[in-house]
Amino acid sequence: MIGDTTLEPNETFYVNLSNPQNATLADGQGLGIITNDDTPAVVFDDISIIDDNTKLTFSGAGASLLEANSANSLTNRIYAGGGNDTLTGSGDDRLFGGQGNDTLTGNGGDRLFGGQGNDTLTGSTGSNLLVGGAGQEVFLFNSDTNQNVILDFNSGEGDRININRSNFNLENLPLDTLENDSFVLGNTAQDGGDRFIFNTKNNTLYFDQDGTGATAQKAIALLSNNIDLNFSDIILV
């Protein structure tokens, strides 16, 4: 039936004819079959497959919360579906965002691939590889104790580096876009107000707690695509 998309079994019916006028019935009963031709949608919940030393996990159609099991000795590969999914690695894992606005977190040696959508990628602990993909990406830094690699930062597409103001002890600075006076291009801080230094020679973003050299600056991000980072690309949150 046109417009009927309900999945049903095929239906059989008979048509009985009798009392013909000016005709002769050779067979008084006809057989009819209503065939279901609706195509079922493929819908599945989160599933996992273990192949040799790799555990593959695929999220379903909705928003999913998927975390790699740090207790196993497997390399986890987690694939997001079409929803706004949350994926967390446990070290040496691969996280693949889907078409939604996904949140991916690495915890040392993880590789994060945002995919489609406006994703948030966080290198929480250790050194992680962050690949945003298409869309406006947020690369979130919660600590100055580890350096992450950002493969495809693109300010023109709306990508931003978010800094956890509290964890970086920057409560004296206002939330939102970093002030120009707190950012400098070069090798080291130039005065006591400089907090973030971007070295264009090695494409490394450094954080300096005091801007005086009393506390050594720390490398927090390597941007591998030779961009010109600006203070407006950094947001305090």
PDB file of C-alpha atoms in Angstrom:
ATOM      1  CA  MET A   1       0.000   0.000   0.000  1.00  0.00           C
ATOM      2  CA  ILE A   2       1.361   3.414  -0.942  1.00  0.00           C
ATOM      3  CA  GLY A   3       2.550   5.336   2.106  1.00  0.00           C
ATOM      4  CA  ASP A   4       2.526   2.269   4.369  1.00  0.00           C
ATOM      5  CA  THR A   5       6.075   1.722   5.665  1.00  0.00           C
ATOM      6  CA  THR A   6       5.211  -0.716   8.470  1.00  0.00           C
ATOM      7  CA  LEU A   7       7.135  -3.963   8.217  1.00  0.00           C
ATOM      8  CA  GLU A   8       4.651  -6.849   7.859  1.00  0.00           C
ATOM      9  CA  PRO A   9       4.675 -10.399   6.472  1.00  0.00           C
ATOM     10  CA  ASN A  10       3.298 -11.037   2.989  1.00  0.00           C
ATOM     11  CA  GLU A  11      -0.502 -11.354   2.972  1.00  0.00           C
ATOM     12  CA  THR A  12      -2.482 -13.857   0.878  1.00  0.00           C
ATOM     13  CA  PHE A  13      -6.145 -13.472  -0.103  1.00  0.00           C
ATOM     14  CA  TYR A  14      -8.652 -15.125  -2.460  1.00  0.00           C
ATOM     15  CA  VAL A  15     -11.181 -13.611  -4.842  1.00  0.00           C
ATOM     16  CA  ASN A  16     -14.258 -15.782  -5.515  1.00  0.00           C
ATOM     17  CA  LEU A  17     -16.328 -15.157  -8.661  1.00  0.00           C
ATOM     18  CA  SER A  18     -19.817 -16.479  -9.342  1.00  0.00           C
ATOM     19  CA  ASN A  19     -22.929 -15.957 -11.491  1.00  0.00           C
ATOM     20  CA  PRO A  20     -21.215 -14.647 -14.622  1.00  0.00           C
ATOM     21  CA  GLN A  21     -23.382 -12.976 -17.255  1.00  0.00           C
ATOM     22  CA  ASN A  22     -22.702 -13.628 -20.927  1.00  0.00           C
ATOM     23  CA  ALA A  23     -19.507 -15.458 -19.933  1.00  0.00           C
ATOM     24  CA  THR A  24     -18.240 -18.781 -18.658  1.00  0.00           C
ATOM     25  CA  LEU A  25     -15.975 -19.146 -15.619  1.00  0.00           C
ATOM     26  CA  ALA A  26     -13.007 -21.397 -16.240  1.00  0.00           C
ATOM     27  CA  ASP A  27     -11.824 -20.956 -12.640  1.00  0.00           C
ATOM     28  CA  GLY A  28     -14.048 -19.306 -10.058  1.00  0.00           C
ATOM     29  CA  GLN A  29     -11.295 -18.518  -7.547  1.00  0.00           C
ATOM     30  CA  GLY A  30      -8.293 -16.222  -7.896  1.00  0.00           C
ATOM     31  CA  LEU A  31      -5.255 -16.022  -5.563  1.00  0.00           C
ATOM     32  CA  GLY A  32      -3.773 -12.644  -4.613  1.00  0.00           C
ATOM     33  CA  ILE A  33      -0.602 -11.837  -2.606  1.00  0.00           C
ATOM     34  CA  ILE A  34       0.237  -8.479  -1.019  1.00  0.00           C
ATOM     35  CA  THR A  35       4.028  -8.458  -0.927  1.00  0.00           C
ATOM     36  CA  ASN A  36       5.855  -6.471   1.737  1.00  0.00           C
ATOM     37  CA  ASP A  37       8.458  -4.411  -0.143  1.00  0.00           C
ATOM     38  CA  ASP A  38       9.406  -1.983   2.636  1.00  0.00           C
ATOM     39  CA  THR A  39      13.132  -1.786   3.247  1.00  0.00           C
ATOM     40  CA  PRO A  40      13.912  -2.160   6.964  1.00  0.00           C
ATOM     41  CA  ALA A  41      16.211   0.392   8.550  1.00  0.00           C
ATOM     42  CA  VAL A  42      19.390  -1.037  10.065  1.00  0.00           C
ATOM     43  CA  VAL A  43      19.451  -0.069  13.734  1.00  0.00           C
ATOM     44  CA  PHE A  44      21.823  -1.564  16.283  1.00  0.00           C
ATOM     45  CA  ASP A  45      23.053  -0.900  19.795  1.00  0.00           C
ATOM     46  CA  ASP A  46      26.736  -0.535  20.645  1.00  0.00           C
ATOM     47  CA  ILE A  47      28.678  -3.641  19.656  1.00  0.00           C
ATOM     48  CA  SER A  48      32.248  -4.847  20.223  1.00  0.00           C
ATOM     49  CA  ILE A  49      34.360  -7.304  18.256  1.00  0.00           C
ATOM     50  CA  ILE A  50      37.721  -8.709  19.351  1.00  0.00           C
ATOM     51  CA  ASP A  51      40.065  -9.546  16.478  1.00  0.00           C
ATOM     52  CA  ASP A  52      43.501 -10.871  17.487  1.00  0.00           C
ATOM     53  CA  ASN A  53      44.981  -8.139  19.736  1.00  0.00           C
ATOM     54  CA  THR A  54      42.501  -5.439  18.759  1.00  0.00           C
ATOM     55  CA  LYS A  55      39.078  -4.706  20.215  1.00  0.00           C
ATOM     56  CA  LEU A  56      36.731  -2.922  17.809  1.00  0.00           C
ATOM     57  CA  THR A  57      33.756  -1.055  19.260  1.00  0.00           C
ATOM     58  CA  PHE A  58      31.022   0.543  17.149  1.00  0.00           C
ATOM     59  CA  SER A  59      28.414   2.904  18.592  1.00  0.00           C
ATOM     60  CA  GLY A  60      24.768   2.702  17.616  1.00  0.00           C
ATOM     61  CA  ALA A  61      22.531   5.316  16.056  1.00  0.00           C
ATOM     62  CA  GLY A  62      22.002   7.476  19.155  1.00  0.00           C
ATOM     63  CA  ALA A  63      24.345   9.313  21.499  1.00  0.00           C
ATOM     64  CA  SER A  64      26.742   6.845  23.106  1.00  0.00           C
ATOM     65  CA  LEU A  65      29.253   6.894  25.955  1.00  0.00           C
ATOM     66  CA  LEU A  66      32.130   4.568  25.074  1.00  0.00           C
ATOM     67  CA  GLU A  67      35.269   4.083  27.159  1.00  0.00           C
ATOM     68  CA  ALA A  68      38.271   1.901  26.385  1.00  0.00           C
ATOM     69  CA  ASN A  69      39.003  -0.714  29.029  1.00  0.00           C
ATOM     70  CA  SER A  70      42.370   0.099  30.555  1.00  0.00           C
ATOM     71  CA  ALA A  71      42.469  -3.324  32.228  1.00  0.00           C
ATOM     72  CA  ASN A  72      42.783  -5.263  28.995  1.00  0.00           C
ATOM     73  CA  SER A  73      45.980  -5.667  26.985  1.00  0.00           C
ATOM     74  CA  LEU A  74      44.246  -4.945  23.690  1.00  0.00           C
ATOM     75  CA  THR A  75      44.533  -2.001  21.355  1.00  0.00           C
ATOM     76  CA  ASN A  76      41.071  -0.482  21.452  1.00  0.00           C
ATOM     77  CA  ARG A  77      39.532   1.097  18.373  1.00  0.00           C
ATOM     78  CA  ILE A  78      36.274   2.915  18.990  1.00  0.00           C
ATOM     79  CA  TYR A  79      34.071   4.168  16.166  1.00  0.00           C
ATOM     80  CA  ALA A  80      31.312   6.707  16.789  1.00  0.00           C
ATOM     81  CA  GLY A  81      28.006   6.592  14.933  1.00  0.00           C
ATOM     82  CA  GLY A  82      25.685   9.388  13.886  1.00  0.00           C
ATOM     83  CA  GLY A  83      24.873  10.788  17.343  1.00  0.00           C
ATOM     84  CA  ASN A  84      26.792  13.166  19.591  1.00  0.00           C
ATOM     85  CA  ASP A  85      29.061  10.537  21.122  1.00  0.00           C
ATOM     86  CA  THR A  86      31.613  10.587  23.949  1.00  0.00           C
ATOM     87  CA  LEU A  87      34.710   8.430  23.423  1.00  0.00           C
ATOM     88  CA  THR A  88      37.523   7.967  25.947  1.00  0.00           C
ATOM     89  CA  GLY A  89      40.827   6.185  25.391  1.00  0.00           C
ATOM     90  CA  SER A  90      42.980   4.450  27.959  1.00  0.00           C
ATOM     91  CA  GLY A  91      46.375   4.587  26.263  1.00  0.00           C
ATOM     92  CA  ASP A  92      47.502   3.373  22.826  1.00  0.00           C
ATOM     93  CA  ASP A  93      43.909   3.478  21.537  1.00  0.00           C
ATOM     94  CA  ARG A  94      42.274   4.848  18.385  1.00  0.00           C
ATOM     95  CA  LEU A  95      39.116   6.937  18.680  1.00  0.00           C
ATOM     96  CA  PHE A  96      37.117   7.828  15.582  1.00  0.00           C
ATOM     97  CA  GLY A  97      34.360  10.422  15.759  1.00  0.00           C
ATOM     98  CA  GLY A  98      31.343  10.081  13.503  1.00  0.00           C
ATOM     99  CA  GLN A  99      28.975  12.595  11.957  1.00  0.00           C
ATOM    100  CA  GLY A 100      27.796  14.160  15.213  1.00  0.00           C
ATOM    101  CA  ASN A 101      29.397  16.712  17.519  1.00  0.00           C
ATOM    102  CA  ASP A 102      31.576  14.244  19.390  1.00  0.00           C
ATOM    103  CA  THR A 103      33.772  14.502  22.487  1.00  0.00           C
ATOM    104  CA  LEU A 104      37.010  12.513  22.366  1.00  0.00           C
ATOM    105  CA  THR A 105      39.530  12.213  25.205  1.00  0.00           C
ATOM    106  CA  GLY A 106      42.995  10.678  25.029  1.00  0.00           C
ATOM    107  CA  ASN A 107      44.966   9.400  27.981  1.00  0.00           C
ATOM    108  CA  GLY A 108      48.470   8.851  26.683  1.00  0.00           C
ATOM    109  CA  GLY A 109      49.494   7.440  23.318  1.00  0.00           C
ATOM    110  CA  ASP A 110      45.951   7.685  21.983  1.00  0.00           C
ATOM    111  CA  ARG A 111      45.058   8.882  18.497  1.00  0.00           C
ATOM    112  CA  LEU A 112      41.897  10.944  18.213  1.00  0.00           C
ATOM    113  CA  PHE A 113      40.126  11.562  14.905  1.00  0.00           C
ATOM    114  CA  GLY A 114      37.192  13.947  15.098  1.00  0.00           C
ATOM    115  CA  GLY A 115      35.547  13.115  11.772  1.00  0.00           C
ATOM    116  CA  GLN A 116      32.529  15.186  10.751  1.00  0.00           C
ATOM    117  CA  GLY A 117      30.771  17.695  13.007  1.00  0.00           C
ATOM    118  CA  ASN A 118      32.035  20.233  15.526  1.00  0.00           C
ATOM    119  CA  ASP A 119      34.074  18.056  17.855  1.00  0.00           C
ATOM    120  CA  THR A 120      35.988  18.515  21.102  1.00  0.00           C
ATOM    121  CA  LEU A 121      39.319  16.705  21.371  1.00  0.00           C
ATOM    122  CA  THR A 122      41.145  16.555  24.688  1.00  0.00           C
ATOM    123  CA  GLY A 123      44.626  15.200  25.328  1.00  0.00           C
ATOM    124  CA  SER A 124      44.068  14.603  29.006  1.00  0.00           C
ATOM    125  CA  THR A 125      47.270  12.845  30.052  1.00  0.00           C
ATOM    126  CA  GLY A 126      50.425  11.824  28.232  1.00  0.00           C
ATOM    127  CA  SER A 127      51.146  12.675  24.619  1.00  0.00           C
ATOM    128  CA  ASN A 128      48.280  12.155  22.182  1.00  0.00           C
ATOM    129  CA  LEU A 129      47.696  12.773  18.476  1.00  0.00           C
ATOM    130  CA  LEU A 130      44.696  15.034  17.796  1.00  0.00           C
ATOM    131  CA  VAL A 131      43.162  15.202  14.315  1.00  0.00           C
ATOM    132  CA  GLY A 132      40.083  17.396  14.125  1.00  0.00           C
ATOM    133  CA  GLY A 133      38.759  16.657  10.655  1.00  0.00           C
ATOM    134  CA  ALA A 134      35.951  18.689   9.098  1.00  0.00           C
ATOM    135  CA  GLY A 135      34.021  21.267  11.133  1.00  0.00           C
ATOM    136  CA  GLN A 136      34.854  23.714  13.904  1.00  0.00           C
ATOM    137  CA  GLU A 137      37.021  21.851  16.370  1.00  0.00           C
ATOM    138  CA  VAL A 138      37.915  22.593  19.973  1.00  0.00           C
ATOM    139  CA  PHE A 139      41.271  21.273  21.168  1.00  0.00           C
ATOM    140  CA  LEU A 140      40.970  21.316  24.947  1.00  0.00           C
ATOM    141  CA  PHE A 141      43.996  21.423  27.254  1.00  0.00           C
ATOM    142  CA  ASN A 142      43.399  20.639  30.925  1.00  0.00           C
ATOM    143  CA  SER A 143      47.023  20.383  32.032  1.00  0.00           C
ATOM    144  CA  ASP A 144      50.455  21.856  31.299  1.00  0.00           C
ATOM    145  CA  THR A 145      52.233  18.601  32.181  1.00  0.00           C
ATOM    146  CA  ASN A 146      51.895  16.911  28.777  1.00  0.00           C
ATOM    147  CA  GLN A 147      52.434  17.798  25.126  1.00  0.00           C
ATOM    148  CA  ASN A 148      49.925  16.828  22.440  1.00  0.00           C
ATOM    149  CA  VAL A 149      50.288  16.932  18.675  1.00  0.00           C
ATOM    150  CA  ILE A 150      47.581  18.740  16.684  1.00  0.00           C
ATOM    151  CA  LEU A 151      47.736  17.598  13.098  1.00  0.00           C
ATOM    152  CA  ASP A 152      45.282  19.888  11.295  1.00  0.00           C
ATOM    153  CA  PHE A 153      44.553  23.061  13.254  1.00  0.00           C
ATOM    154  CA  ASN A 154      42.734  25.520  10.971  1.00  0.00           C
ATOM    155  CA  SER A 155      41.800  28.897  12.385  1.00  0.00           C
ATOM    156  CA  GLY A 156      39.928  29.764   9.191  1.00  0.00           C
ATOM    157  CA  GLU A 157      37.503  26.893   9.782  1.00  0.00           C
ATOM    158  CA  GLY A 158      36.839  28.085  13.333  1.00  0.00           C
ATOM    159  CA  ASP A 159      39.201  25.738  15.186  1.00  0.00           C
ATOM    160  CA  ARG A 160      40.195  26.912  18.655  1.00  0.00           C
ATOM    161  CA  ILE A 161      42.569  25.920  21.449  1.00  0.00           C
ATOM    162  CA  ASN A 162      40.743  25.975  24.779  1.00  0.00           C
ATOM    163  CA  ILE A 163      42.766  26.289  27.973  1.00  0.00           C
ATOM    164  CA  ASN A 164      41.338  25.246  31.329  1.00  0.00           C
ATOM    165  CA  ARG A 165      41.968  28.496  33.177  1.00  0.00           C
ATOM    166  CA  SER A 166      41.715  26.993  36.661  1.00  0.00           C
ATOM    167  CA  ASN A 167      44.061  24.064  35.972  1.00  0.00           C
ATOM    168  CA  PHE A 168      46.638  26.416  34.462  1.00  0.00           C
ATOM    169  CA  ASN A 169      46.378  28.777  37.467  1.00  0.00           C
ATOM    170  CA  LEU A 170      45.245  31.666  35.289  1.00  0.00           C
ATOM    171  CA  GLU A 171      42.314  32.883  37.384  1.00  0.00           C
ATOM    172  CA  ASN A 172      43.766  36.386  37.225  1.00  0.00           C
ATOM    173  CA  LEU A 173      43.014  36.466  33.492  1.00  0.00           C
ATOM    174  CA  PRO A 174      39.463  36.913  32.153  1.00  0.00           C
ATOM    175  CA  LEU A 175      37.541  34.076  30.577  1.00  0.00           C
ATOM    176  CA  ASP A 176      37.047  34.025  26.801  1.00  0.00           C
ATOM    177  CA  THR A 177      39.635  35.021  24.171  1.00  0.00           C
ATOM    178  CA  LEU A 178      43.199  35.329  25.444  1.00  0.00           C
ATOM    179  CA  GLU A 179      44.425  38.891  25.768  1.00  0.00           C
ATOM    180  CA  ASN A 180      47.018  40.000  23.248  1.00  0.00           C
ATOM    181  CA  ASP A 181      49.432  40.995  26.038  1.00  0.00           C
ATOM    182  CA  SER A 182      49.498  37.397  27.271  1.00  0.00           C
ATOM    183  CA  PHE A 183      50.723  35.984  23.951  1.00  0.00           C
ATOM    184  CA  VAL A 184      54.029  36.346  22.130  1.00  0.00           C
ATOM    185  CA  LEU A 185      55.730  34.940  19.060  1.00  0.00           C
ATOM    186  CA  GLY A 186      59.288  33.786  19.642  1.00  0.00           C
ATOM    187  CA  ASN A 187      61.377  31.481  21.780  1.00  0.00           C
ATOM    188  CA  THR A 188      60.659  32.773  25.272  1.00  0.00           C
ATOM    189  CA  ALA A 189      58.459  35.182  27.188  1.00  0.00           C
ATOM    190  CA  GLN A 190      59.388  38.825  26.778  1.00  0.00           C
ATOM    191  CA  ASP A 191      57.874  40.167  30.009  1.00  0.00           C
ATOM    192  CA  GLY A 192      56.053  39.089  33.144  1.00  0.00           C
ATOM    193  CA  GLY A 193      52.660  39.219  31.450  1.00  0.00           C
ATOM    194  CA  ASP A 194      53.429  36.684  28.734  1.00  0.00           C
ATOM    195  CA  ARG A 195      51.861  33.285  29.339  1.00  0.00           C
ATOM    196  CA  PHE A 196      51.726  31.600  25.944  1.00  0.00           C
ATOM    197  CA  ILE A 197      54.657  31.574  23.517  1.00  0.00           C
ATOM    198  CA  PHE A 198      54.387  30.228  19.985  1.00  0.00           C
ATOM    199  CA  ASN A 199      57.676  29.357  18.352  1.00  0.00           C
ATOM    200  CA  THR A 200      57.166  29.574  14.587  1.00  0.00           C
ATOM    201  CA  LYS A 201      60.438  27.751  13.905  1.00  0.00           C
ATOM    202  CA  ASN A 202      59.376  24.491  15.503  1.00  0.00           C
ATOM    203  CA  ASN A 203      55.577  25.117  15.523  1.00  0.00           C
ATOM    204  CA  THR A 204      55.402  24.562  19.268  1.00  0.00           C
ATOM    205  CA  LEU A 205      53.078  26.290  21.734  1.00  0.00           C
ATOM    206  CA  TYR A 206      54.614  26.858  25.180  1.00  0.00           C
ATOM    207  CA  PHE A 207      53.080  27.848  28.493  1.00  0.00           C
ATOM    208  CA  ASP A 208      55.006  30.064  30.924  1.00  0.00           C
ATOM    209  CA  GLN A 209      53.622  30.271  34.444  1.00  0.00           C
ATOM    210  CA  ASP A 210      55.330  33.548  35.396  1.00  0.00           C
ATOM    211  CA  GLY A 211      56.855  35.001  32.218  1.00  0.00           C
ATOM    212  CA  THR A 212      60.118  35.722  34.028  1.00  0.00           C
ATOM    213  CA  GLY A 213      62.062  32.501  33.579  1.00  0.00           C
ATOM    214  CA  ALA A 214      61.932  31.658  37.267  1.00  0.00           C
ATOM    215  CA  THR A 215      59.756  28.697  36.293  1.00  0.00           C
ATOM    216  CA  ALA A 216      60.717  27.018  33.024  1.00  0.00           C
ATOM    217  CA  GLN A 217      58.217  27.234  30.183  1.00  0.00           C
ATOM    218  CA  LYS A 218      56.534  24.002  29.138  1.00  0.00           C
ATOM    219  CA  ALA A 219      55.694  22.743  25.659  1.00  0.00           C
ATOM    220  CA  ILE A 220      51.991  21.876  25.571  1.00  0.00           C
ATOM    221  CA  ALA A 221      51.241  21.490  21.853  1.00  0.00           C
ATOM    222  CA  LEU A 222      53.040  20.777  18.606  1.00  0.00           C
ATOM    223  CA  LEU A 223      51.093  22.052  15.590  1.00  0.00           C
ATOM    224  CA  SER A 224      52.386  20.046  12.672  1.00  0.00           C
ATOM    225  CA  ASN A 225      50.794  21.925   9.770  1.00  0.00           C
ATOM    226  CA  ASN A 226      52.969  25.082   9.832  1.00  0.00           C
ATOM    227  CA  ILE A 227      50.298  27.610  10.782  1.00  0.00           C
ATOM    228  CA  ASP A 228      50.570  31.150  12.099  1.00  0.00           C
ATOM    229  CA  LEU A 229      48.975  30.843  15.526  1.00  0.00           C
ATOM    230  CA  ASN A 230      47.496  34.024  16.993  1.00  0.00           C
ATOM    231  CA  PHE A 231      46.348  35.064  20.460  1.00  0.00           C
ATOM    232  CA  SER A 232      42.736  35.038  19.237  1.00  0.00           C
ATOM    233  CA  ASP A 233      42.997  31.293  18.541  1.00  0.00           C
ATOM    234  CA  ILE A 234      43.324  30.620  22.286  1.00  0.00           C
ATOM    235  CA  ILE A 235      40.285  30.668  24.574  1.00  0.00           C
ATOM    236  CA  LEU A 236      40.353  30.538  28.395  1.00  0.00           C
ATOM    237  CA  VAL A 237      37.491  28.434  29.725  1.00  0.00           C
TER     238      VAL A 237
END
